[in-house]
Amino acid sequence: MVKRVFNFNPGPATLPLEVLEEAAKATVEFNGLGMSILEISHRSKDFEKVLNDCVADVKELLGLPDGYSVCFMGGGASTQFAMVPMNFLPAGGSADYINTGEWSSKAIKEAKLFGTVNVTASSEDKKFSYLPDPKAVPVTPGAAYVHITSNNTIYGTEFFAFPDTGATPLVCDMSSDIMSWKFDASKFALIYAGAQKNIGPAGVTMVIVRQDFLAKANDKIPTMLKYKTQADNNSLYNTPPAGAIFIVGLVMKWMKKNGGLAAMEAKNKAKADLLYAAIDGGAPFYRGTVEQGARSRMNIPFRLPSEELEEKFIKEAKAADLVGLKGHRSVGGCRASIYNAFPIEGVQALADFMKEFAKKNG
Amino acid sequence: MVKRVFNFNPGPATLPLEVLEEAAKATVEFNGLGMSILEISHRSKDFEKVLNDCVADVKELLGLPDGYSVCFMGGGASTQFAMVPMNFLPAGGSADYINTGEWSSKAIKEAKLFGTVNVTASSEDKKFSYLPDPKAVPVTPGAAYVHITSNNTIYGTEFFAFPDTGATPLVCDMSSDIMSWKFDASKFALIYAGAQKNIGPAGVTMVIVRQDFLAKANDKIPTMLKYKTQADNNSLYNTPPAGAIFIVGLVMKWMKKNGGLAAMEAKNKAKADLLYAAIDGGAPFYRGTVEQGARSRMNIPFRLPSEELEEKFIKEAKAADLVGLKGHRSVGGCRASIYNAFPIEGVQALADFMKEFAKKNG
């Protein structure tokens, strides 16, 4: 029996145990080839099948229409912050950014290296504790694209509706909530997501890009930083992060087996409802930090009456095998990250622990 | 008992079985934490130890003097082709490149996006079948750096001496022979290497950079593409390819346990000598494609009398569990890649097979 704790880490995060066990097996020997998945050629038929199955499963799970490419690359979402404007913000041009937290702010900083950034909406005035109404965000005439961050890991806010940007391409950083609910992917010109929260391990970033948007990309940039290179070569222009892609593929199969995005959404909603009920029900000892309408299902921050109690809470929770509950170093407090693979039993265990802790320390 | 073939793939390539087995174990549960190595936080003490041990082992194995940073990043060596000039080729400046094959040529192509490239030596005139004398390569006055590719995977040539560039920084792509022999790393201002040949799995690139060189880097480039970001943050500016770094760390420990670079060199020399003897001894049926003084110990290309015989050879070798012997698609023929973890027994098996095959088909 494998020892397992309830892992509330914000990413890298919990993966399904059956995925880990299959990955472990393939790390020693894959497909009867007498080689590890880490040792086979990325140009072999066996790896191509891994990659193509993964791409097909992503398309199926998202219900992606024709005309999109699904790519896998290294560098994390932080590299995407630069690749998006490098590819799509023409010299002298501008792009719209919606600023809802640290990751949006970093994306804005990188975009400013390449052109003008119009921050068309922001929740910075209240420490990112709410979300601007996506339907009320104006689109700047001539903007090359509109950039939005769907879920804000640090502040715990999440969009469940997106701006209608008309003919202006909509670009989304979905690193921390991709595939956690059923959304209309066809509204987006480009979606990027570091894998290490909902869809795999660290070391690979998924990029979904509409081919007509790709056609507008800047061609005078380094080969590896062109989305077109990755799309045209099915992520095989150079050696891709093969092991990480393999595990993303296993997670896709696990999702399909478990009911796809609709089932993920129902489960994630139930988990989040349970935890928010524990926070709200435990008030004033526990206090959510996010406005009601903006609450994330993925990352749930909460505070206790003092930093001393928060420290004690995190320490005692860890001793009870509830780990990773410390808030981001930039905001403090507590945070529970409960992505797709996080079991509802773990949320129940946390809710029970919270009740008990409040009784003893309240 | 795990099925194992002799894997002559050029990369991803053979890894030590004990490394794979330890990686598999950690993929399910690591350090008694109740989590996989893929699930722990990259900011946890446990991962920091993995990373810091790996960096320390790299420094120890290479005998690196003070003043160097060792970083790990995604994107492969192909991304380094652009990062080097982006960081170090100032606007209006020039850099020297030694062109010894496809990877050098690609590095040159990327550098041209940023400034003037002086190709100060090239072996293109004879299809890259030899190497220019490194001691005779001129250094262009004012060049920002000199770039060299130490081992040419496709053509099978390898430098065992490097140009003396004086005060001009020497930059080296060592993707396919790093840590395969004992060289003087202190001669280099920057070394980069995709891990997937001698030091780990695909998905992570090691960069060794001298801090005084770093101080000269261009600051007006994307955060993730600055070497300084990676060096200043110990590769933890964002989430690194944690699983791949973990395996590089295991490979470093395996190298140390097995005698370090001196022992790797002796073993690699013995393997290469054995295989070149089989080729030369089997002439004219077998024919090496590289000039004597330029022969690589890592990638050993050879031809048979016809393409039909080559195809038959590769097919029958595979049936005998000698896999991955097909030459690169750009040059054809056969190629045996025998990096650090490739066992001498496999080279002996190939030599025996070659003898037998020549007898039957010669």
XYZ file of C-alpha atoms in Angstrom, chain A residues 33-225:
193
model
C 10.035 -2.357 -26.105
C 12.792 -3.198 -23.664
C 13.231 0.531 -23.064
C 11.821 3.165 -20.740
C 9.368 5.770 -22.070
C 12.257 8.138 -21.281
C 14.623 6.209 -23.565
C 12.589 5.791 -26.745
C 13.085 8.098 -29.697
C 10.680 11.016 -29.951
C 10.526 10.135 -33.653
C 9.534 6.503 -33.035
C 6.084 5.179 -33.882
C 5.507 4.419 -30.224
C 6.109 7.993 -29.122
C 4.157 9.434 -32.026
C 1.193 7.381 -30.892
C 1.571 8.721 -27.353
C 1.641 12.277 -28.676
C -1.121 11.907 -31.248
C -3.422 10.118 -28.807
C -2.820 12.883 -26.293
C -3.641 15.602 -28.839
C -6.764 13.728 -29.968
C -7.919 13.271 -26.380
C -7.390 16.969 -25.606
C -9.472 17.871 -28.659
C -12.193 15.405 -27.721
C -12.353 16.456 -24.079
C -12.537 20.154 -24.995
C -14.872 19.559 -27.924
C -12.500 21.637 -30.046
C -13.794 22.434 -33.529
C -11.542 22.024 -36.576
C -8.936 24.660 -37.186
C -7.045 24.424 -33.897
C -3.568 23.062 -33.182
C -2.645 21.545 -29.827
C 1.064 21.891 -28.987
C 3.323 20.968 -26.105
C 6.422 22.924 -25.197
C 8.792 23.694 -22.338
C 9.405 26.867 -20.367
C 6.161 27.101 -18.401
C 3.401 29.683 -18.695
C 5.962 32.342 -17.764
C 7.590 31.820 -21.157
C 4.166 32.157 -22.769
C 3.849 35.623 -21.191
C 6.582 36.660 -23.641
C 5.739 34.374 -26.561
C 2.213 35.745 -26.940
C 3.259 39.371 -27.582
C 6.420 38.279 -29.428
C 4.206 36.427 -31.911
C 1.110 38.577 -32.001
C 1.848 42.136 -30.895
C 3.114 43.890 -34.025
C 5.673 46.705 -33.767
C 3.792 49.900 -32.969
C 0.676 47.931 -32.097
C -1.255 47.458 -28.888
C -2.965 44.676 -26.972
C -5.589 44.642 -24.215
C -4.864 42.973 -20.880
C -7.241 42.302 -18.007
C -5.299 42.491 -14.753
C -6.581 40.162 -12.065
C -3.458 39.203 -10.149
C 0.222 38.373 -10.103
C 0.227 36.254 -13.262
C -1.710 38.835 -15.287
C 0.691 41.495 -14.023
C 3.656 39.424 -15.148
C 2.070 38.853 -18.552
C 1.555 42.625 -18.864
C 5.182 43.304 -17.946
C 6.432 41.012 -20.723
C 4.004 42.416 -23.307
C 5.291 45.945 -22.631
C 8.653 44.863 -24.061
C 6.972 44.509 -27.441
C 4.294 47.188 -27.724
C 1.584 49.166 -25.985
C -0.510 47.491 -23.332
C -4.025 48.742 -22.624
C -5.129 47.529 -19.195
C -8.837 47.564 -19.957
C -9.953 46.178 -16.598
C -8.276 45.534 -13.275
C -9.115 44.401 -9.770
C -5.894 45.725 -8.302
C -7.731 48.460 -6.391
C -9.071 45.868 -3.934
C -5.989 43.646 -3.809
C -7.377 41.384 -6.543
C -10.134 40.122 -4.215
C -12.827 40.381 -6.907
C -13.109 40.138 -10.690
C -14.141 42.810 -13.166
C -17.396 42.009 -14.967
C -16.141 40.285 -18.120
C -19.173 41.467 -20.086
C -18.352 45.110 -19.299
C -14.706 45.064 -20.406
C -14.243 47.388 -23.406
C -12.174 46.256 -26.395
C -9.690 48.853 -27.640
C -10.153 49.471 -31.381
C -7.145 48.006 -33.210
C -5.969 45.868 -30.298
C -4.059 42.836 -31.587
C -5.707 40.624 -28.972
C -7.313 40.623 -25.533
C -5.487 38.690 -22.790
C -7.224 37.269 -19.737
C -6.182 34.961 -16.861
C -9.027 32.550 -16.203
C -8.060 31.522 -12.683
C -5.859 33.371 -10.245
C -3.974 30.816 -8.178
C -2.689 33.246 -5.576
C -5.828 35.320 -4.968
C -8.356 32.551 -5.529
C -10.589 34.141 -8.142
C -11.928 32.442 -11.262
C -13.822 33.572 -14.345
C -16.764 31.412 -15.418
C -17.712 33.833 -18.199
C -15.437 35.590 -20.654
C -15.532 38.908 -22.496
C -17.178 38.941 -25.881
C -14.315 40.418 -27.898
C -15.989 40.181 -31.301
C -13.398 39.956 -34.051
C -10.516 40.686 -31.669
C -8.733 37.427 -30.776
C -9.126 36.322 -27.162
C -6.018 34.840 -25.506
C -6.248 33.076 -22.170
C -3.805 31.857 -19.547
C -5.686 28.817 -18.212
C -2.752 27.362 -16.306
C -4.690 26.737 -13.142
C -8.160 25.768 -14.280
C -7.926 24.237 -17.741
C -10.147 21.183 -18.101
C -11.651 21.665 -14.669
C -15.030 22.685 -16.106
C -16.908 22.605 -19.395
C -16.278 25.880 -21.194
C -16.558 26.931 -24.819
C -12.994 26.642 -26.098
C -14.028 27.851 -29.558
C -14.250 31.403 -28.204
C -10.486 31.554 -27.815
C -7.793 32.255 -30.384
C -5.106 30.926 -28.055
C -5.122 29.135 -24.715
C -1.991 28.265 -22.785
C -1.563 26.273 -19.619
C 1.341 24.981 -17.597
C 0.461 21.326 -17.053
C 1.317 21.009 -13.369
C -2.080 21.763 -11.869
C -4.925 19.982 -13.634
C -3.398 18.046 -16.497
C 0.045 16.678 -15.688
C 3.470 17.209 -14.155
C 5.721 20.278 -14.317
C 7.912 20.625 -17.402
C 5.361 20.921 -20.177
C 2.998 23.680 -21.259
C -0.030 23.018 -23.432
C -0.879 25.588 -26.100
C -4.110 25.486 -28.088
C -4.044 27.897 -30.993
C -6.474 28.707 -33.784
C -4.757 28.386 -37.127
C -6.156 31.608 -38.584
C -4.644 33.489 -35.651
C -1.328 31.711 -36.241
C -1.316 33.016 -39.793
C -1.007 36.568 -38.449
C 2.043 35.832 -36.294
C 5.320 37.707 -36.540
C 7.794 35.663 -38.574
C 10.999 37.482 -37.616
C 11.482 35.837 -34.235
C 13.514 32.830 -33.046
C 12.368 29.508 -34.483
C 11.621 27.881 -31.149
C 9.594 30.878 -29.979
